[in-house]
Amino acid sequence: MATMADVARRAGVSVATVSHVLNETRPVLPHTRQAVLDAMEELGYTPNTLARSLVTSRTRSIGLAVSAISNPYFTEILQGVEAAALEHGYSLLIADPHDDPEHERKVVQLLHERRVDGMIVAPSADPRELLAYLGRHKVPTVLLDRVVDTPADGSTRFDQVCADSAEPMARLVTHLAGLGHRRIGLVAGLPGLSTTSERLTGYRDGLVAAGLPHDECLVVHGDSESAGAERATAALLSLPSPPTALVTANNAMTMGALRALRDHGLSVPDDIALCCFDDFAWADLFSPRLTAIAQPSKDIGAQAVRVLLDRLASPDRPARTVRFPCAFVHRTSCGCAEQPQRSGQAGMPLKSAERSALPERAVQPQTSDSPAQPLTSVKGTVS
């Protein structure tokens, strides 16, 4: 097996120069760097990652703690994280917190003990212990998908990457209202998650924009999973005056809602219209095809890695929140006729006229560290 000394002899440089090229501990002239890289390639040299970490105090690894890895949404996020990490020469250590606050803190501690350089975490509904641990140990961290409020004492701030939730949910509600529906039910997610509260806000904003009253009986919680959504949908259907349209707040709950509708002998959209938050690969294979909000999951995952690397490069930079816009994918489960789309077109962002019909807070969501700003880029807006 080739050694650093072998590489140094082949490149005509010192062992220290080879070390600087490998560990990026000191600038090296471009032609010298290339000579070292060429020598490594010719000799088949494989760097010793453990030895490198002793020199740099970096392991070039990222800890990823994401619940429900089997969920297609998080699976796509994971693909984005992995691709971006690999592109920048980082490996991943992955753990599933199972949306349990105590287990969450334990798995994050285990990742930290493996000396990862930083972490990307989708926090649970009660992340107090998690945030306290990360803050106490000053672990470079990006919060993914679910944002958290700044602690009252302002002691800890984290970078955050997520999709917009309120405005797209309002768009689904106003679309159904425009089709004549007056009783629109919502199967909401797990209480305590920011995605749940933001989508609830969007639901109410959509009702306001459509001039419809808010009936608490039409909002049920499916706890962000299929079985819970099945029970919640059954409860909605048992109301004396059940909804004529239904919105589900994530893809797992869409599955549960569809089972409940089937068990009650209801046909979509003839008996009840259905729209869902989260698009997924087989959403257009159902009959009817599902009208959905598509989140740019892979872009969200990749951006989380880039934000974390920025944090590692500049530990004292101000914390930031990156929000990505979503796309409205118009199919037929809402009761509309088939809409032609250009090949490869996943969906369409809200048009300006549609934006102006919604309350201001739905159009310009607040971030954790600055006043509201309009969405300006399909690659995400940074505040």
Tab-separated table of N, CA, C and O in Angstrom, residues 213-311:
chain	number	residue	atom	x	y	z
A	213	PRO	N	-66.358	30.632	6.730
A	213	PRO	CA	-66.144	30.612	8.179
A	213	PRO	C	-65.205	29.476	8.574
A	213	PRO	O	-65.069	28.485	7.844
A	214	HIS	N	-64.565	29.649	9.728
A	214	HIS	CA	-63.681	28.591	10.228
A	214	HIS	C	-64.459	27.742	11.222
A	214	HIS	O	-64.892	28.218	12.261
A	215	ASP	N	-64.641	26.473	10.909
A	215	ASP	CA	-65.363	25.537	11.761
A	215	ASP	C	-64.349	24.565	12.352
A	215	ASP	O	-63.774	23.738	11.639
A	216	GLU	N	-64.133	24.646	13.675
A	216	GLU	CA	-63.138	23.789	14.327
A	216	GLU	C	-63.445	22.311	14.146
A	216	GLU	O	-62.541	21.470	14.183
A	217	CYS	N	-64.723	21.972	13.948
A	217	CYS	CA	-65.096	20.566	13.774
A	217	CYS	C	-64.492	19.968	12.509
A	217	CYS	O	-64.394	18.743	12.384
A	218	LEU	N	-64.106	20.822	11.577
A	218	LEU	CA	-63.584	20.340	10.299
A	218	LEU	C	-62.069	20.152	10.321
A	218	LEU	O	-61.479	19.771	9.313
A	219	VAL	N	-61.430	20.408	11.468
A	219	VAL	CA	-59.984	20.229	11.602
A	219	VAL	C	-59.717	19.079	12.565
A	219	VAL	O	-60.141	19.108	13.721
A	220	VAL	N	-59.031	18.060	12.077
A	220	VAL	CA	-58.661	16.907	12.904
A	220	VAL	C	-57.169	16.663	12.739
A	220	VAL	O	-56.565	17.064	11.743
A	221	HIS	N	-56.576	16.000	13.720
A	221	HIS	CA	-55.131	15.730	13.668
A	221	HIS	C	-54.883	14.256	13.379
A	221	HIS	O	-55.354	13.380	14.106
A	222	GLY	N	-54.132	14.006	12.306
A	222	GLY	CA	-53.735	12.644	11.960
A	222	GLY	C	-52.361	12.290	12.467
A	222	GLY	O	-51.840	11.211	12.178
A	223	ASP	N	-51.743	13.236	13.222
A	223	ASP	CA	-50.440	13.009	13.863
A	223	ASP	C	-49.337	12.638	12.882
A	223	ASP	O	-48.385	11.923	13.215
A	224	SER	N	-49.477	13.100	11.638
A	224	SER	CA	-48.439	12.975	10.607
A	224	SER	C	-48.166	11.538	10.176
A	224	SER	O	-47.142	11.275	9.533
A	225	GLU	N	-49.068	10.605	10.494
A	225	GLU	CA	-48.852	9.230	10.067
A	225	GLU	C	-50.150	8.620	9.559
A	225	GLU	O	-51.235	9.137	9.798
A	226	SER	N	-50.014	7.514	8.826
A	226	SER	CA	-51.127	6.964	8.077
A	226	SER	C	-52.282	6.491	8.950
A	226	SER	O	-53.448	6.824	8.705
A	227	ALA	N	-51.980	5.702	9.989
A	227	ALA	CA	-53.045	5.161	10.831
A	227	ALA	C	-53.812	6.275	11.537
A	227	ALA	O	-55.048	6.230	11.646
A	228	GLY	N	-53.088	7.276	12.014
A	228	GLY	CA	-53.752	8.399	12.666
A	228	GLY	C	-54.661	9.143	11.717
A	228	GLY	O	-55.763	9.576	12.086
A	229	ALA	N	-54.221	9.311	10.479
A	229	ALA	CA	-55.040	10.011	9.485
A	229	ALA	C	-56.281	9.202	9.125
A	229	ALA	O	-57.347	9.770	8.868
A	230	GLU	N	-56.153	7.888	9.115
A	230	GLU	CA	-57.318	7.043	8.824
A	230	GLU	C	-58.390	7.247	9.889
A	230	GLU	O	-59.578	7.410	9.576
A	231	ARG	N	-57.968	7.259	11.159
A	231	ARG	CA	-58.930	7.489	12.246
A	231	ARG	C	-59.504	8.894	12.184
A	231	ARG	O	-60.711	9.101	12.378
A	232	ALA	N	-58.645	9.877	11.916
A	232	ALA	CA	-59.100	11.268	11.880
A	232	ALA	C	-60.089	11.501	10.747
A	232	ALA	O	-61.097	12.206	10.908
A	233	THR	N	-59.826	10.910	9.584
A	233	THR	CA	-60.733	11.065	8.445
A	233	THR	C	-62.079	10.412	8.735
A	233	THR	O	-63.139	10.962	8.406
A	234	ALA	N	-62.054	9.241	9.371
A	234	ALA	CA	-63.304	8.578	9.751
A	234	ALA	C	-64.128	9.464	10.682
A	234	ALA	O	-65.360	9.519	10.581
A	235	ALA	N	-63.441	10.184	11.592
A	235	ALA	CA	-64.154	11.092	12.499
A	235	ALA	C	-64.817	12.229	11.717
A	235	ALA	O	-65.951	12.627	12.012
A	236	LEU	N	-64.123	12.767	10.723
A	236	LEU	CA	-64.720	13.824	9.892
A	236	LEU	C	-65.952	13.309	9.148
A	236	LEU	O	-66.974	13.999	9.049
A	237	LEU	N	-65.869	12.092	8.637
A	237	LEU	CA	-66.975	11.549	7.845
A	237	LEU	C	-68.187	11.212	8.705
A	237	LEU	O	-69.296	11.073	8.180
A	238	SER	N	-67.966	11.097	10.019
A	238	SER	CA	-69.082	10.782	10.916
A	238	SER	C	-69.820	12.021	11.409
A	238	SER	O	-70.810	11.908	12.140
A	239	LEU	N	-69.351	13.208	11.029
A	239	LEU	CA	-70.026	14.440	11.436
A	239	LEU	C	-71.433	14.504	10.851
A	239	LEU	O	-71.681	13.968	9.765
A	240	PRO	N	-72.363	15.166	11.561
A	240	PRO	CA	-73.711	15.323	11.010
A	240	PRO	C	-73.696	15.994	9.641
A	240	PRO	O	-74.501	15.676	8.768
A	241	SER	N	-72.769	16.950	9.486
A	241	SER	CA	-72.601	17.604	8.185
A	241	SER	C	-71.131	17.456	7.773
A	241	SER	O	-70.312	18.338	8.035
A	242	PRO	N	-70.748	16.335	7.151
A	242	PRO	CA	-69.343	16.071	6.845
A	242	PRO	C	-68.829	16.988	5.745
A	242	PRO	O	-69.610	17.609	5.015
A	243	PRO	N	-67.518	17.079	5.610
A	243	PRO	CA	-66.945	17.935	4.556
A	243	PRO	C	-67.232	17.373	3.167
A	243	PRO	O	-67.387	16.161	2.992
A	244	THR	N	-67.289	18.274	2.203
A	244	THR	CA	-67.421	17.849	0.805
A	244	THR	C	-66.066	17.829	0.113
A	244	THR	O	-65.953	17.341	-1.012
A	245	ALA	N	-65.050	18.364	0.792
A	245	ALA	CA	-63.680	18.364	0.267
A	245	ALA	C	-62.728	18.165	1.433
A	245	ALA	O	-63.016	18.556	2.565
A	246	LEU	N	-61.580	17.568	1.140
A	246	LEU	CA	-60.631	17.225	2.186
A	246	LEU	C	-59.222	17.588	1.740
A	246	LEU	O	-58.844	17.362	0.593
A	247	VAL	N	-58.445	18.145	2.697
A	247	VAL	CA	-57.034	18.432	2.468
A	247	VAL	C	-56.226	17.653	3.497
A	247	VAL	O	-56.510	17.721	4.698
A	248	THR	N	-55.221	16.906	3.039
A	248	THR	CA	-54.333	16.189	3.950
A	248	THR	C	-52.985	16.897	3.980
A	248	THR	O	-52.493	17.372	2.964
A	249	ALA	N	-52.365	16.941	5.174
A	249	ALA	CA	-51.201	17.808	5.368
A	249	ALA	C	-49.859	17.129	5.157
A	249	ALA	O	-48.820	17.780	5.311
A	250	ASN	N	-49.822	15.836	4.815
A	250	ASN	CA	-48.580	15.234	4.322
A	250	ASN	C	-48.915	13.938	3.584
A	250	ASN	O	-50.065	13.468	3.600
A	251	ASN	N	-47.909	13.350	2.929
A	251	ASN	CA	-48.207	12.206	2.064
A	251	ASN	C	-48.583	10.947	2.831
A	251	ASN	O	-49.408	10.157	2.364
A	252	ALA	N	-47.995	10.732	4.018
A	252	ALA	CA	-48.371	9.562	4.809
A	252	ALA	C	-49.848	9.636	5.205
A	252	ALA	O	-50.561	8.622	5.171
A	253	MET	N	-50.304	10.822	5.566
A	253	MET	CA	-51.706	10.969	5.962
A	253	MET	C	-52.644	10.857	4.762
A	253	MET	O	-53.808	10.480	4.912
A	254	THR	N	-52.161	11.181	3.582
A	254	THR	CA	-52.985	10.988	2.379
A	254	THR	C	-53.347	9.514	2.225
A	254	THR	O	-54.482	9.170	1.880
A	255	MET	N	-52.376	8.619	2.493
A	255	MET	CA	-52.649	7.185	2.399
A	255	MET	C	-53.734	6.766	3.378
A	255	MET	O	-54.664	6.024	3.037
A	256	GLY	N	-53.645	7.247	4.610
A	256	GLY	CA	-54.649	6.906	5.611
A	256	GLY	C	-56.015	7.449	5.260
A	256	GLY	O	-57.041	6.770	5.442
A	257	ALA	N	-56.056	8.673	4.747
A	257	ALA	CA	-57.327	9.272	4.358
A	257	ALA	C	-57.982	8.482	3.231
A	257	ALA	O	-59.207	8.249	3.233
A	258	LEU	N	-57.183	8.050	2.262
A	258	LEU	CA	-57.736	7.277	1.147
A	258	LEU	C	-58.312	5.946	1.627
A	258	LEU	O	-59.360	5.496	1.128
A	259	ARG	N	-57.665	5.334	2.607
A	259	ARG	CA	-58.212	4.091	3.151
A	259	ARG	C	-59.553	4.328	3.828
A	259	ARG	O	-60.495	3.544	3.678
A	260	ALA	N	-59.644	5.415	4.600
A	260	ALA	CA	-60.897	5.720	5.286
A	260	ALA	C	-62.017	6.012	4.287
A	260	ALA	O	-63.160	5.569	4.461
A	261	LEU	N	-61.696	6.747	3.228
A	261	LEU	CA	-62.704	7.051	2.207
A	261	LEU	C	-63.174	5.763	1.522
A	261	LEU	O	-64.368	5.577	1.269
A	262	ARG	N	-62.230	4.871	1.255
A	262	ARG	CA	-62.596	3.593	0.634
A	262	ARG	C	-63.507	2.784	1.553
A	262	ARG	O	-64.522	2.223	1.118
A	263	ASP	N	-63.144	2.740	2.850
A	263	ASP	CA	-63.932	1.954	3.800
A	263	ASP	C	-65.348	2.508	3.972
A	263	ASP	O	-66.268	1.765	4.331
A	264	HIS	N	-65.513	3.800	3.719
A	264	HIS	CA	-66.845	4.415	3.810
A	264	HIS	C	-67.567	4.399	2.466
A	264	HIS	O	-68.644	5.009	2.331
A	265	GLY	N	-66.967	3.761	1.490
A	265	GLY	CA	-67.614	3.637	0.194
A	265	GLY	C	-67.704	4.929	-0.587
A	265	GLY	O	-68.604	5.091	-1.425
A	266	LEU	N	-66.763	5.859	-0.333
A	266	LEU	CA	-66.799	7.161	-0.997
A	266	LEU	C	-65.829	7.194	-2.165
A	266	LEU	O	-64.696	6.680	-2.066
A	267	SER	N	-66.232	7.811	-3.235
A	267	SER	CA	-65.429	7.927	-4.441
A	267	SER	C	-64.866	9.339	-4.549
A	267	SER	O	-65.556	10.328	-4.291
A	268	VAL	N	-63.582	9.425	-4.921
A	268	VAL	CA	-62.912	10.716	-5.149
A	268	VAL	C	-62.804	10.928	-6.651
A	268	VAL	O	-62.335	10.045	-7.378
A	269	PRO	N	-63.236	12.081	-7.161
A	269	PRO	CA	-63.808	13.254	-6.485
A	269	PRO	C	-65.336	13.295	-6.528
A	269	PRO	O	-65.924	14.305	-6.146
A	270	ASP	N	-66.004	12.225	-7.006
A	270	ASP	CA	-67.461	12.285	-7.183
A	270	ASP	C	-68.190	12.521	-5.870
A	270	ASP	O	-69.140	13.316	-5.803
A	271	ASP	N	-67.754	11.830	-4.792
A	271	ASP	CA	-68.412	11.995	-3.492
A	271	ASP	C	-67.715	13.023	-2.614
A	271	ASP	O	-68.358	13.701	-1.812
A	272	ILE	N	-66.405	13.124	-2.743
A	272	ILE	CA	-65.631	14.075	-1.939
A	272	ILE	C	-64.358	14.419	-2.693
A	272	ILE	O	-63.701	13.541	-3.267
A	273	ALA	N	-64.024	15.692	-2.733
A	273	ALA	CA	-62.793	16.133	-3.392
A	273	ALA	C	-61.623	15.953	-2.431
A	273	ALA	O	-61.780	16.006	-1.210
A	274	LEU	N	-60.432	15.752	-2.979
A	274	LEU	CA	-59.245	15.523	-2.152
A	274	LEU	C	-58.046	16.249	-2.737
A	274	LEU	O	-57.761	16.142	-3.935
A	275	CYS	N	-57.339	17.000	-1.887
A	275	CYS	CA	-56.057	17.608	-2.240
A	275	CYS	C	-55.062	17.268	-1.134
A	275	CYS	O	-55.456	17.074	0.024
A	276	CYS	N	-53.782	17.209	-1.462
A	276	CYS	CA	-52.813	16.814	-0.447
A	276	CYS	C	-51.563	17.693	-0.492
A	276	CYS	O	-51.185	18.205	-1.534
A	277	PHE	N	-50.975	17.867	0.686
A	277	PHE	CA	-49.678	18.531	0.812
A	277	PHE	C	-48.633	17.434	0.731
A	277	PHE	O	-48.693	16.462	1.480
A	278	ASP	N	-47.681	17.572	-0.156
A	278	ASP	CA	-46.646	16.595	-0.511
A	278	ASP	C	-47.081	15.862	-1.772
A	278	ASP	O	-48.143	15.234	-1.816
A	279	ASP	N	-46.231	15.947	-2.759
A	279	ASP	CA	-46.400	15.139	-3.955
A	279	ASP	C	-45.448	13.955	-3.825
A	279	ASP	O	-44.469	14.019	-3.095
A	280	PHE	N	-45.719	12.868	-4.487
A	280	PHE	CA	-44.826	11.729	-4.447
A	280	PHE	C	-44.913	10.976	-5.760
A	280	PHE	O	-45.821	11.206	-6.565
A	281	ALA	N	-43.985	10.070	-5.970
A	281	ALA	CA	-43.759	9.495	-7.301
A	281	ALA	C	-44.998	8.844	-7.888
A	281	ALA	O	-45.218	8.895	-9.094
A	282	TRP	N	-45.840	8.245	-7.044
A	282	TRP	CA	-46.986	7.519	-7.589
A	282	TRP	C	-48.299	8.306	-7.451
A	282	TRP	O	-49.374	7.753	-7.658
A	283	ALA	N	-48.240	9.595	-7.124
A	283	ALA	CA	-49.461	10.381	-6.941
A	283	ALA	C	-50.283	10.480	-8.217
A	283	ALA	O	-51.506	10.618	-8.168
A	284	ASP	N	-49.618	10.413	-9.378
A	284	ASP	CA	-50.374	10.499	-10.628
A	284	ASP	C	-50.731	9.113	-11.176
A	284	ASP	O	-51.230	8.989	-12.290
A	285	LEU	N	-50.504	8.053	-10.369
A	285	LEU	CA	-50.904	6.717	-10.769
A	285	LEU	C	-52.262	6.329	-10.186
A	285	LEU	O	-52.849	5.334	-10.590
A	286	PHE	N	-52.736	7.122	-9.191
A	286	PHE	CA	-54.053	6.871	-8.635
A	286	PHE	C	-55.123	7.266	-9.645
A	286	PHE	O	-54.876	8.043	-10.566
A	287	SER	N	-56.310	6.731	-9.444
A	287	SER	CA	-57.443	7.164	-10.251
A	287	SER	C	-58.537	7.631	-9.296
A	287	SER	O	-59.115	6.820	-8.570
A	288	PRO	N	-58.783	8.929	-9.218
A	288	PRO	CA	-58.178	9.989	-10.024
A	288	PRO	C	-56.758	10.332	-9.543
A	288	PRO	O	-56.361	9.970	-8.443
A	289	ARG	N	-56.041	11.065	-10.380
A	289	ARG	CA	-54.695	11.515	-10.055
A	289	ARG	C	-54.771	12.616	-9.013
A	289	ARG	O	-55.655	13.463	-9.047
A	290	LEU	N	-53.815	12.612	-8.070
A	290	LEU	CA	-53.911	13.475	-6.894
A	290	LEU	C	-53.407	14.892	-7.158
A	290	LEU	O	-52.261	15.088	-7.574
A	291	THR	N	-54.252	15.868	-6.887
A	291	THR	CA	-53.838	17.271	-6.883
A	291	THR	C	-53.031	17.513	-5.612
A	291	THR	O	-53.474	17.174	-4.517
A	292	ALA	N	-51.844	18.086	-5.752
A	292	ALA	CA	-50.928	18.121	-4.610
A	292	ALA	C	-50.050	19.370	-4.617
A	292	ALA	O	-49.904	20.057	-5.630
A	293	ILE	N	-49.456	19.631	-3.458
A	293	ILE	CA	-48.378	20.612	-3.319
A	293	ILE	C	-47.061	19.844	-3.318
A	293	ILE	O	-46.861	18.924	-2.523
A	294	ALA	N	-46.171	20.193	-4.234
A	294	ALA	CA	-44.874	19.515	-4.346
A	294	ALA	C	-43.795	20.352	-3.673
A	294	ALA	O	-43.618	21.524	-3.998
A	295	GLN	N	-43.094	19.747	-2.733
A	295	GLN	CA	-41.961	20.400	-2.090
A	295	GLN	C	-40.662	19.978	-2.797
A	295	GLN	O	-40.514	18.821	-3.174
A	296	PRO	N	-39.716	20.909	-2.943
A	296	PRO	CA	-38.438	20.563	-3.599
A	296	PRO	C	-37.513	19.836	-2.634
A	296	PRO	O	-36.492	20.355	-2.190
A	297	SER	N	-37.877	18.582	-2.296
A	297	SER	CA	-37.196	17.887	-1.199
A	297	SER	C	-35.695	17.727	-1.396
A	297	SER	O	-34.915	17.959	-0.481
A	298	LYS	N	-35.263	17.306	-2.581
A	298	LYS	CA	-33.826	17.099	-2.807
A	298	LYS	C	-33.069	18.417	-2.693
A	298	LYS	O	-31.958	18.461	-2.144
A	299	ASP	N	-33.661	19.500	-3.199
A	299	ASP	CA	-33.011	20.813	-3.086
A	299	ASP	C	-32.906	21.238	-1.619
A	299	ASP	O	-31.913	21.849	-1.212
A	300	ILE	N	-33.942	20.922	-0.836
A	300	ILE	CA	-33.919	21.262	0.592
A	300	ILE	C	-32.771	20.522	1.277
A	300	ILE	O	-32.006	21.102	2.057
A	301	GLY	N	-32.635	19.225	0.986
A	301	GLY	CA	-31.554	18.455	1.593
A	301	GLY	C	-30.184	18.964	1.194
A	301	GLY	O	-29.284	19.104	2.032
A	302	ALA	N	-30.012	19.257	-0.105
A	302	ALA	CA	-28.718	19.751	-0.580
A	302	ALA	C	-28.393	21.113	0.030
A	302	ALA	O	-27.246	21.381	0.411
A	303	GLN	N	-29.394	21.973	0.144
A	303	GLN	CA	-29.173	23.298	0.716
A	303	GLN	C	-28.787	23.203	2.187
A	303	GLN	O	-27.964	23.982	2.676
A	304	ALA	N	-29.365	22.237	2.905
A	304	ALA	CA	-29.005	22.064	4.314
A	304	ALA	C	-27.519	21.762	4.454
A	304	ALA	O	-26.855	22.263	5.369
A	305	VAL	N	-26.978	20.956	3.556
A	305	VAL	CA	-25.537	20.657	3.588
A	305	VAL	C	-24.736	21.926	3.314
A	305	VAL	O	-23.753	22.222	4.013
A	306	ARG	N	-25.136	22.691	2.307
A	306	ARG	CA	-24.385	23.916	1.970
A	306	ARG	C	-24.407	24.912	3.129
A	306	ARG	O	-23.389	25.559	3.431
A	307	VAL	N	-25.555	25.037	3.781
A	307	VAL	CA	-25.650	25.963	4.917
A	307	VAL	C	-24.762	25.478	6.066
A	307	VAL	O	-24.095	26.278	6.735
A	308	LEU	N	-24.734	24.165	6.289
A	308	LEU	CA	-23.885	23.624	7.348
A	308	LEU	C	-22.408	23.869	7.038
A	308	LEU	O	-21.630	24.251	7.919
A	309	LEU	N	-22.004	23.677	5.794
A	309	LEU	CA	-20.607	23.913	5.427
A	309	LEU	C	-20.241	25.391	5.581
A	309	LEU	O	-19.119	25.726	5.983
A	310	ASP	N	-21.186	26.277	5.265
A	310	ASP	CA	-20.961	27.708	5.510
A	310	ASP	C	-20.745	27.972	6.991
A	310	ASP	O	-19.897	28.783	7.381
A	311	ARG	N	-21.529	27.286	7.826
A	311	ARG	CA	-21.391	27.455	9.269
A	311	ARG	C	-20.029	26.947	9.754
A	311	ARG	O	-19.384	27.580	10.598
